[in-house]
């Protein structure tokens, strides 16, 4: 839960770049998947995919949108 709280705080930073926001949303989705909050995870992955410009986190967000993060695949 500490990681989830830290990520949510980072997302509130008005100066965060799209790269930081996408990585934060990806991490938030992964945290939520591990906490069995699938709908919350989907929301985070979709929010990451909606950001522009496209970042490396987009591919992972797309993957975990279709297949829940289980902690076995390397994060981020």
GROMACS .gro file of C-alpha atoms in nm:
model
   76
    1UNK     CA    1   0.000   0.000   0.000
    2UNK     CA    2   0.292   0.237   0.059
    3UNK     CA    3   0.393   0.208  -0.306
    4UNK     CA    4   0.039   0.279  -0.418
    5UNK     CA    5   0.024   0.589  -0.196
    6UNK     CA    6   0.359   0.715  -0.326
    7UNK     CA    7   0.252   0.668  -0.688
    8UNK     CA    8  -0.078   0.847  -0.630
    9UNK     CA    9   0.116   1.137  -0.475
   10UNK     CA   10   0.350   1.152  -0.776
   11UNK     CA   11   0.051   1.173  -1.009
   12UNK     CA   12  -0.066   1.486  -0.826
   13UNK     CA   13   0.261   1.667  -0.907
   14UNK     CA   14   0.163   1.932  -1.161
   15UNK     CA   15   0.517   1.940  -1.301
   16UNK     CA   16   0.541   1.567  -1.372
   17UNK     CA   17   0.617   1.488  -1.735
   18UNK     CA   18   0.410   1.249  -1.946
   19UNK     CA   19   0.692   0.995  -1.907
   20UNK     CA   20   0.670   1.012  -1.527
   21UNK     CA   21   0.290   1.008  -1.528
   22UNK     CA   22   0.273   0.706  -1.760
   23UNK     CA   23   0.527   0.514  -1.551
   24UNK     CA   24   0.338   0.610  -1.234
   25UNK     CA   25   0.004   0.496  -1.377
   26UNK     CA   26   0.161   0.169  -1.490
   27UNK     CA   27   0.298   0.112  -1.140
   28UNK     CA   28  -0.036   0.207  -0.987
   29UNK     CA   29  -0.211  -0.047  -1.210
   30UNK     CA   30   0.038  -0.315  -1.110
   31UNK     CA   31  -0.012  -0.235  -0.740
   32UNK     CA   32  -0.387  -0.256  -0.782
   33UNK     CA   33  -0.361  -0.587  -0.968
   34UNK     CA   34  -0.152  -0.730  -0.684
   35UNK     CA   35  -0.415  -0.606  -0.437
   36UNK     CA   36  -0.686  -0.783  -0.642
   37UNK     CA   37  -0.841  -0.453  -0.748
   38UNK     CA   38  -0.874  -0.541  -1.115
   39UNK     CA   39  -1.110  -0.257  -1.208
   40UNK     CA   40  -0.878  -0.006  -1.043
   41UNK     CA   41  -0.586  -0.158  -1.234
   42UNK     CA   42  -0.774  -0.135  -1.563
   43UNK     CA   43  -0.854   0.230  -1.492
   44UNK     CA   44  -0.485   0.305  -1.430
   45UNK     CA   45  -0.370   0.120  -1.743
   46UNK     CA   46  -0.628   0.300  -1.956
   47UNK     CA   47  -0.520   0.635  -1.813
   48UNK     CA   48  -0.158   0.554  -1.900
   49UNK     CA   49  -0.256   0.463  -2.256
   50UNK     CA   50  -0.449   0.790  -2.293
   51UNK     CA   51  -0.138   1.002  -2.229
   52UNK     CA   52   0.061   1.158  -2.509
   53UNK     CA   53   0.328   1.139  -2.624
   54UNK     CA   54   0.366   0.762  -2.631
   55UNK     CA   55   0.616   0.631  -2.376
   56UNK     CA   56   0.777   0.291  -2.307
   57UNK     CA   57   0.513   0.237  -2.035
   58UNK     CA   58   0.240   0.222  -2.301
   59UNK     CA   59   0.339  -0.127  -2.419
   60UNK     CA   60   0.336  -0.270  -2.067
   61UNK     CA   61   0.007  -0.096  -1.985
   62UNK     CA   62  -0.145  -0.251  -2.297
   63UNK     CA   63  -0.012  -0.594  -2.197
   64UNK     CA   64  -0.148  -0.574  -1.843
   65UNK     CA   65  -0.479  -0.434  -1.963
   66UNK     CA   66  -0.535  -0.771  -2.130
   67UNK     CA   67  -0.355  -0.987  -1.874
   68UNK     CA   68  -0.344  -0.891  -1.505
   69UNK     CA   69  -0.004  -0.821  -1.356
   70UNK     CA   70   0.088  -1.116  -1.132
   71UNK     CA   71   0.426  -1.005  -1.003
   72UNK     CA   72   0.612  -1.264  -1.214
   73UNK     CA   73   0.667  -1.047  -1.521
   74UNK     CA   74   0.932  -0.781  -1.462
   75UNK     CA   75   0.754  -0.457  -1.362
   76UNK     CA   76   0.767  -0.124  -1.543
   0.00000   0.00000   0.00000
